[in-house]
Coordinates of C-alpha atoms in Angstrom, one line a residue:
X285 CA 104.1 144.6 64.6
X286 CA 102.1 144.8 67.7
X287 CA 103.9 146.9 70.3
X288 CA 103.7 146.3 74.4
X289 CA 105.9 147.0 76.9
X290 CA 105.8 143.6 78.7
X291 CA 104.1 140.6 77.7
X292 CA 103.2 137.3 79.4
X293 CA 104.1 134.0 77.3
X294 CA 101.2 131.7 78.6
X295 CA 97.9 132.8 79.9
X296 CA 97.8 130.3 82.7
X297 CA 97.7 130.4 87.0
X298 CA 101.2 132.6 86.8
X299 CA 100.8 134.2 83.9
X300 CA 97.6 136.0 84.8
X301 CA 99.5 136.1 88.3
X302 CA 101.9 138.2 86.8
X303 CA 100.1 140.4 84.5
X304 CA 97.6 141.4 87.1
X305 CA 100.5 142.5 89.6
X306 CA 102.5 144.7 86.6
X307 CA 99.8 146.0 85.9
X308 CA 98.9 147.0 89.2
X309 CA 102.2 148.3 90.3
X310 CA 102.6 150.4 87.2
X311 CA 99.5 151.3 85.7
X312 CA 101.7 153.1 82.8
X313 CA 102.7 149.7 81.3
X314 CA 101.0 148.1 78.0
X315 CA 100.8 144.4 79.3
X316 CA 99.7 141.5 77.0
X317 CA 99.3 137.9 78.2
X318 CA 99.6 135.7 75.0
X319 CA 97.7 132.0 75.4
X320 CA 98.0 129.4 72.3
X321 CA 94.5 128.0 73.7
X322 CA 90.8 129.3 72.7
X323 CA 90.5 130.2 77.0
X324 CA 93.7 130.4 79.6
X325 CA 93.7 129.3 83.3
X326 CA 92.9 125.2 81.9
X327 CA 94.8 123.9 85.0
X328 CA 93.3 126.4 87.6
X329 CA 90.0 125.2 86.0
X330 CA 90.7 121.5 87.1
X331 CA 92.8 121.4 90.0
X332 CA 91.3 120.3 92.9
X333 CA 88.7 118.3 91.6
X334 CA 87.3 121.8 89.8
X335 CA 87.9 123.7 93.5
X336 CA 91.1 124.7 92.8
X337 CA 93.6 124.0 95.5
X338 CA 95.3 127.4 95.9
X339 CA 97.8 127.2 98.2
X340 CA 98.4 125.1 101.6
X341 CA 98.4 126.3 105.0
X342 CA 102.2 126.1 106.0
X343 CA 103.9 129.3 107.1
X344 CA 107.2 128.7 107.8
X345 CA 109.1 128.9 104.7
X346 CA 111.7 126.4 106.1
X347 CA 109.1 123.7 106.3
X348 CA 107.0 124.6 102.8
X349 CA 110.1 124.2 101.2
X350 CA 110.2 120.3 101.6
X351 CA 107.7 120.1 99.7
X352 CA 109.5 120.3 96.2
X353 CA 111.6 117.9 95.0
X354 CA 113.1 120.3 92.8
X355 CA 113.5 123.4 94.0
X356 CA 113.6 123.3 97.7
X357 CA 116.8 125.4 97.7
X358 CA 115.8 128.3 95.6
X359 CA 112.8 128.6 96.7
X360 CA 113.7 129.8 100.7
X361 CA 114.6 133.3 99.4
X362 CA 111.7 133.8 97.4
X363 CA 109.2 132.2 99.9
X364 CA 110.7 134.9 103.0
X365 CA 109.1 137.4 100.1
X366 CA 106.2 136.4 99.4
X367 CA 104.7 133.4 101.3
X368 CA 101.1 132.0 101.6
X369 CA 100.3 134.3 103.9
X370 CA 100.5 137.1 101.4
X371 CA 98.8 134.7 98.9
X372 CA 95.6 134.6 101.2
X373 CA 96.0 138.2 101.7
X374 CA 96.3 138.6 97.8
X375 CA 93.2 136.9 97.0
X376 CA 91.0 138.3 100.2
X377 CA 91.9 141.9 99.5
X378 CA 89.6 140.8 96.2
X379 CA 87.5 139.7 97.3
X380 CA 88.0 135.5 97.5
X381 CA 87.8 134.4 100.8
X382 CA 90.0 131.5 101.2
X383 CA 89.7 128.1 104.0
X384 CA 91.5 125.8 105.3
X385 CA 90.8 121.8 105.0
X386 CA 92.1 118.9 107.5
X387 CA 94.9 118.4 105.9
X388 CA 96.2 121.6 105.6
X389 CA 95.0 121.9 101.6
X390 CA 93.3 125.7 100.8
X391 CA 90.4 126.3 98.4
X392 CA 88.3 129.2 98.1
X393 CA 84.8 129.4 100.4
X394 CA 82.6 129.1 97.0
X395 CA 84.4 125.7 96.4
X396 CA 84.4 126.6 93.2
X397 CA 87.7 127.2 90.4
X398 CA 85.5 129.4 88.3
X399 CA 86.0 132.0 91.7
X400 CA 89.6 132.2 91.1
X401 CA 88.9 132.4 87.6
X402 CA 86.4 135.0 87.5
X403 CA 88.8 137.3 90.3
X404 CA 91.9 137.3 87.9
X405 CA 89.9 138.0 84.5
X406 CA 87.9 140.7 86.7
X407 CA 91.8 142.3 87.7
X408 CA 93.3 141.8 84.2
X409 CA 89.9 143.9 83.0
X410 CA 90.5 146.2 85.5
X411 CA 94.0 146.9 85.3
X412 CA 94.1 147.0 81.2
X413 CA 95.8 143.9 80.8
X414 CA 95.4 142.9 77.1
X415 CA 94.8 139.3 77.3
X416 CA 94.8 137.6 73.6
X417 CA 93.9 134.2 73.1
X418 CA 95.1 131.6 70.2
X419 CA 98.1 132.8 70.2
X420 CA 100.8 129.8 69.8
X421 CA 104.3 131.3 70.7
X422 CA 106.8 130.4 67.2
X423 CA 109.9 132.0 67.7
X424 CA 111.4 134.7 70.2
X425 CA 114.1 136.6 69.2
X426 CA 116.4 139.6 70.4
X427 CA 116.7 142.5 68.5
X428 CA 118.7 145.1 70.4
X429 CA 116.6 146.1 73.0
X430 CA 113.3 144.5 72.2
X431 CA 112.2 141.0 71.9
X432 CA 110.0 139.8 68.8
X433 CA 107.6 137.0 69.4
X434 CA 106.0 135.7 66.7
X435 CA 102.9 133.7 67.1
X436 CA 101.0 131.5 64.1
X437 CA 99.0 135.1 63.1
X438 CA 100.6 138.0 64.4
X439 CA 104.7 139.6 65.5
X440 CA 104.9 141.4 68.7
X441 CA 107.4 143.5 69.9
X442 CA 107.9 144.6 73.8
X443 CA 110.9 145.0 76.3
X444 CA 110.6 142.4 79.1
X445 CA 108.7 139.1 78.6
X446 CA 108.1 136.9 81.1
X447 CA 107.4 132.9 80.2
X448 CA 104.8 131.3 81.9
X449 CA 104.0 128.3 79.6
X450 CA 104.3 125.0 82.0
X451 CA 105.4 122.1 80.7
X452 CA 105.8 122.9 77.0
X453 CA 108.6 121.3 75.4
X454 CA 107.9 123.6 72.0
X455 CA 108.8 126.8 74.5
X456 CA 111.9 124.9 76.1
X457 CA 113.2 124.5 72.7
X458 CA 112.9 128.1 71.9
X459 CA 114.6 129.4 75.7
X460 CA 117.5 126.9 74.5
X461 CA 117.6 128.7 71.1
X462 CA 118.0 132.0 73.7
X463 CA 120.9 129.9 75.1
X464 CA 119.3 128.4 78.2
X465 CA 119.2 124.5 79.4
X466 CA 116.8 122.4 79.9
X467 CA 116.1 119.5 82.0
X468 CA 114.5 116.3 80.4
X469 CA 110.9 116.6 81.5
X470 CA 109.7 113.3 83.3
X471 CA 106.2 112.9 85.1
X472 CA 106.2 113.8 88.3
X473 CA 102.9 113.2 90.3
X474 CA 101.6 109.6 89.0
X475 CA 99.9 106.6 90.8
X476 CA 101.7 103.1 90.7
X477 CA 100.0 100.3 89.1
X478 CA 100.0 96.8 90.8
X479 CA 98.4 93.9 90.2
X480 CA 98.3 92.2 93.3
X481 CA 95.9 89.6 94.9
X482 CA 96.4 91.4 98.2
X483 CA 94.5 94.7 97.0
X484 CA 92.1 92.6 94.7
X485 CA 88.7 93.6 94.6
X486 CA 89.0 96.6 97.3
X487 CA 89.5 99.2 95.6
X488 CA 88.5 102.5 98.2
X489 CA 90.4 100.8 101.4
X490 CA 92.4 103.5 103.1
X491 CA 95.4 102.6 105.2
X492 CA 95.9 106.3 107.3
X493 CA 99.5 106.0 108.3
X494 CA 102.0 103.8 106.2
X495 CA 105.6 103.7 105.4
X496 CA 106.5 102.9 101.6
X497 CA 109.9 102.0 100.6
X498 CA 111.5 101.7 96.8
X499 CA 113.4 98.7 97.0
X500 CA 116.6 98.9 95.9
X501 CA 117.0 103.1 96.7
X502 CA 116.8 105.6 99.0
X503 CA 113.1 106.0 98.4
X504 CA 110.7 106.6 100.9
X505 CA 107.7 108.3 102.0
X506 CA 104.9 107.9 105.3
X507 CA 101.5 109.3 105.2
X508 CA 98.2 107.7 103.9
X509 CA 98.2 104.7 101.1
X510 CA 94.9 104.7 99.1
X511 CA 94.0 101.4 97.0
X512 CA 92.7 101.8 93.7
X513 CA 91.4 99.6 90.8
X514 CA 94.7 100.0 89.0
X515 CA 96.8 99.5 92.2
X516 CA 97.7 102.6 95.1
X517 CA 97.1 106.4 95.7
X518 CA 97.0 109.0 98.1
X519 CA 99.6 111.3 99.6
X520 CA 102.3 108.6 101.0
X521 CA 102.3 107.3 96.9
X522 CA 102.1 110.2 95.3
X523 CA 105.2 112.2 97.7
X524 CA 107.0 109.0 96.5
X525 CA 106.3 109.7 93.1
X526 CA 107.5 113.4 92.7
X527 CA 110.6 112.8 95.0
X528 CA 111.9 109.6 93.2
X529 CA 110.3 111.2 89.7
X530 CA 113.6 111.2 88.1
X531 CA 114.7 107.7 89.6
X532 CA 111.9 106.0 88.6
X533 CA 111.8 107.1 84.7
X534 CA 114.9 105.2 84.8
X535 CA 113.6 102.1 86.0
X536 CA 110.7 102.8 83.5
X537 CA 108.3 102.7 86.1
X538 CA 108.7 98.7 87.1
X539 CA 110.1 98.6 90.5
X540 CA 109.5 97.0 93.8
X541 CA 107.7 98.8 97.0
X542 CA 107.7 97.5 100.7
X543 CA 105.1 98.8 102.7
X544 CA 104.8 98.7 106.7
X545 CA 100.9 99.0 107.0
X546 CA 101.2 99.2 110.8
X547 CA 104.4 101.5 111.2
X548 CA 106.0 99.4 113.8
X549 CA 108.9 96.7 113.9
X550 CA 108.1 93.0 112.7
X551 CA 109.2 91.5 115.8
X552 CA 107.0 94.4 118.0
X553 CA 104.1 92.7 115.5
X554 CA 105.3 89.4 116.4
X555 CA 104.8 89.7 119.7
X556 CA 101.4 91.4 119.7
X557 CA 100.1 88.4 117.7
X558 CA 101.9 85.9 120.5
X559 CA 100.0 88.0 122.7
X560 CA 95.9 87.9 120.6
X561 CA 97.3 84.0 120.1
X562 CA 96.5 83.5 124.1
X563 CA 94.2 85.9 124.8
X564 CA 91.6 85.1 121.9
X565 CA 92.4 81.5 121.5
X566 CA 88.4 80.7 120.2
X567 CA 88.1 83.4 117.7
X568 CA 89.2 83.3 113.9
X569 CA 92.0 85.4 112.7
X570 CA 90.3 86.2 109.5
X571 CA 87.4 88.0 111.7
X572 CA 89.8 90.0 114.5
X573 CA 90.8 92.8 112.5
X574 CA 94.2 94.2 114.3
X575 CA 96.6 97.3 114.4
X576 CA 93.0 99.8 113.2
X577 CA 93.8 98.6 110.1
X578 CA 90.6 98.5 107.4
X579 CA 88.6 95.4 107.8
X580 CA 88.7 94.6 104.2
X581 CA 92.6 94.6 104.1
X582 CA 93.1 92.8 107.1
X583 CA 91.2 90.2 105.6
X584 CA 93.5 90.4 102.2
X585 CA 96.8 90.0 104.8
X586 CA 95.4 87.1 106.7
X587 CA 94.6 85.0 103.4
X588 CA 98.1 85.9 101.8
X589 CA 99.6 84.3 105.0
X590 CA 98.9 80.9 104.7
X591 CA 95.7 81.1 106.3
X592 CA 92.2 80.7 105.9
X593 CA 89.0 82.2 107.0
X594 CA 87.9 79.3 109.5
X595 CA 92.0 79.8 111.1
X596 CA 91.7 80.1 115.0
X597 CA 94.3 82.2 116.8
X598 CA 95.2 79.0 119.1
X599 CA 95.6 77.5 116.1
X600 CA 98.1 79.3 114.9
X601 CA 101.7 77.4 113.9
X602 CA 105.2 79.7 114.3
X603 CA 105.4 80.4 110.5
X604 CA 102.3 81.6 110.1
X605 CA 102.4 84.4 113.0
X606 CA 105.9 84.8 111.2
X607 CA 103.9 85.4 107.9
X608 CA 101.1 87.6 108.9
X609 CA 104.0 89.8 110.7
X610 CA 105.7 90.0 107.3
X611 CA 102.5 91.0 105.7
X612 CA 101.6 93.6 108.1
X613 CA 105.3 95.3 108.5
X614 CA 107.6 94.6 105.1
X615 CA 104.9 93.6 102.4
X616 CA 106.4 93.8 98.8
X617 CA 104.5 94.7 95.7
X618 CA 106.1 94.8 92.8
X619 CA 104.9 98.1 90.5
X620 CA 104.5 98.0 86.6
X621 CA 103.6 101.4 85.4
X622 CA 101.9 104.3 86.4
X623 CA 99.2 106.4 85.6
X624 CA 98.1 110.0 86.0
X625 CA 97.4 111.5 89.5
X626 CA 93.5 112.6 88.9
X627 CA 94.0 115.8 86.4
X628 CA 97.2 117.2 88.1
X629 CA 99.3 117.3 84.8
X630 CA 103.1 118.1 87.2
X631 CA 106.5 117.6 85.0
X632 CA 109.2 117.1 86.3
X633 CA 112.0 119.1 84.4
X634 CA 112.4 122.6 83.1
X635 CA 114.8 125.8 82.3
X636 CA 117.7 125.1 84.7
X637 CA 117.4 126.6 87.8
X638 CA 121.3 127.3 88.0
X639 CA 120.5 129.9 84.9
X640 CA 117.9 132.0 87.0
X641 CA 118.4 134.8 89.4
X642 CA 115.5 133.9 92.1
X643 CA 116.0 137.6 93.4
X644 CA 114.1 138.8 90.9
X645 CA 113.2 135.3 89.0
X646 CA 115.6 136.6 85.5
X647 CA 117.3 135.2 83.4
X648 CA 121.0 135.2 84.1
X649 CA 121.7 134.6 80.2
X650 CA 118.8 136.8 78.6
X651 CA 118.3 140.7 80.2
X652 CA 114.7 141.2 80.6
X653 CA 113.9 137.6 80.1
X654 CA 111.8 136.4 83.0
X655 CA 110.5 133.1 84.2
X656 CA 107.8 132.0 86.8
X657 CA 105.7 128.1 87.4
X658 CA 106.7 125.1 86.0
X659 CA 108.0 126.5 82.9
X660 CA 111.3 126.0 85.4
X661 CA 112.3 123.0 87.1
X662 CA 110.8 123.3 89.7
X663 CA 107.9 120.8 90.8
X664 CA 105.9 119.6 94.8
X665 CA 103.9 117.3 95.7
X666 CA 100.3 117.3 95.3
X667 CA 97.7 119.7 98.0
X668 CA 98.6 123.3 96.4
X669 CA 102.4 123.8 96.5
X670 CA 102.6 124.2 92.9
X671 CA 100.4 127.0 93.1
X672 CA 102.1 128.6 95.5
X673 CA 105.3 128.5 93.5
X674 CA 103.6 129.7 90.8
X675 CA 102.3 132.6 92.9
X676 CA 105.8 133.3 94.3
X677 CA 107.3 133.5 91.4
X678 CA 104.7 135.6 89.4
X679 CA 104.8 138.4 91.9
X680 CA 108.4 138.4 92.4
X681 CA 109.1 138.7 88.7
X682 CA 106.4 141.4 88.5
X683 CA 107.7 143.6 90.9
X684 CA 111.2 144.0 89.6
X685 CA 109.1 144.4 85.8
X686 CA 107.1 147.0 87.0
X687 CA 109.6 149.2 88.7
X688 CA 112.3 148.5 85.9
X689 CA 110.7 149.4 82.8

């Protein structure tokens, strides 16, 4: 029997998170991260393209908060505490300077994950943090006080754990043996597949600023629409994807989209055509791109409404501007499947949050049973907000660890 006085479940982003700030706070403590894998922090390693996307550069907590379909309401309290400010402050006071992209997303200077990796096994080092790998969790129990874990090779024994495993349904089945709930886990961040002779053979084409509806729900999301071999991307997808997650893995993923491409009205379309219709009379539709659309789709809209590439604007009949409005404003697709959003593995699903006290992110079932990242059910959408409510939740947790032991 191996004996620590708190030990991490999961030697990923929040586990290390964690460790590092027990640790820290009370240098007293024996602290042991257990990791089933051969090497911990595999998802810090790939996020971002291999950048690692630590946080995102909203302040308020009122607005980061709408970021996470699941979540949003317990996450206000813990965000006043600690907020991406304190994040950047957290990793600069070490060293890793952090900056900010266009769109808000925050990676360190070096560009590099292995930065981020290097800074938290530098501070577990530092701070004694025992940090054993190939470790798969079997079974935690409660023995009075203590709590057992035994992994495939060795039992430990310690006073406070804190899970920190993700998306493992072998872990959720052991907190429900403790007596907690579980959500179903569903994907959350996915692309949608669509096969579609409209985004045929342009795979790259960016539309900036769409709106995409779910036909038939409440669905909907704006932002920029990214077409891909398999079908559509980018943020105004993908926010679709982890707010409808649940909605969708009903529909098993085959559902109808309508997308506005131009973000305006079909008749305000409709009368801008009217309008090129007499002041361009010569020139062919095909070759007038409109609305700062991409050249390449404009093209794909014109031929899908009942024209062809030789059609002059004078030329034009009333259901054929009618058409090419409909294309531009309320075009359908019809979605059959998804796939995986680059390497951002997000699950939707997790220890119910109605079972957690997000004061101190404990169990309200299990004393000295604590919880932080996607281990609970709490997932965002894509450009570092799952970091930062792994980062919340770590040092929340390991502040009310380190002064309770």
């Amino acid at each position: 029997m191996i004996k620590k006085d708190v030990i991490i479940i999961g030697g990923g982003a929040a586990g290390f998170f964690a460790a590092i700030n027990i640790a820290e706070n009370n240098p007293q403590l024996q602290v042991a991260i257990l990791e089933r894998a051969k090497e911990g922090l595999a998802k810090v390693k790939v996020s971002g393209g291999g950048r690692c996307n630590v946080t995102h550069a909203e302040f308020m907590p009122s607005e980061l908060i709408k970021n996470y379909p699941r979540g949003e309401k317990e996450l206000l309290g813990p965000f006043h505490k600690f907020m991406t400010g304190d994040t950047i402050a957290w990793f600069e006071e070490r060293g890793v300077e952090l900056k900010i992209e266009d769109d808000g997303r925050m990676f360190p200077v070096s560009n590099s994950s292995q930065t981020i990796i290097d800074c938290f096994l530098s501070e577990a080092q530092k701070h004694g943090v025992d940090v054993l790998y190939n470790q798969p969790v079997k079974s935690i129990e409660k023995e009075g006080d203590a709590f057992v874990i035994q992994t495939s090779d060795n039992r430990f024994t310690s006073y406070k754990i804190l899970v920190a495993t993700g998306s493992n349904p072998k872990i959720w089945k052991i907190l429900e043996g403790l007596g907690h709930s579980v959500s179903e886990p569903v994907p959350s961040l996915f692309t949608f597949n669509i096969k579609d002779e409209r985004i045929q053979d342009i795979p790259g084409v960016v539309a900036l600023n769409v709106e995409v509806k779910v036909l038939g729900t409440n669905l909907w999301s704006e932002g920029p629409l990214l077409i891909t071999h398999w079908g559509m991307s980018a943020p105004s997808i993908l926010k679709l994807s982890a707010f409808g997650a649940l909605e969708l893995a009903k529909r098993d993923y085959k559902f109808l989209i309508e997308i506005n491409f131009i973000r305006q009205s079909s008749e305000a379309a409709l009368d801008v055509l009217k309008d090129l219709k007499q002041t361009m009379p010569k020139k062919t539709v095909f070759k007038s791109t409109q609305f700062d659309l991409p050249k390449r789709l404009w093209h794909k809209l014109v031929l899908a409404s009942e024209m062809s590439e030789t059609t002059r604007w004078a030329d034009l009949n009333k259901m054929q501007l009618e058409a090419l409005a409909k294309q531009l404003t309320s075009a359908v697709f019809n979605v059959d499947g998804k796939s995986t959003f680059k390497e951002e593995f997000v699950t939707a699903g997790g220890v119910n949050l109605k079972e957690v006290n997000f004061k101190t992110f404990e169990s309200k079932y299990v004393e000295n049973l604590y919880f932080a990242g996607e281990v609970l059910n709490i997932d965002a959408v894509t450009g570092g907000f799952n970091f930062q409510n792994a980062w919340t939740g770590a040092f929340i947790a390991a502040r009310d660890i380190a002064k309770s032991v």
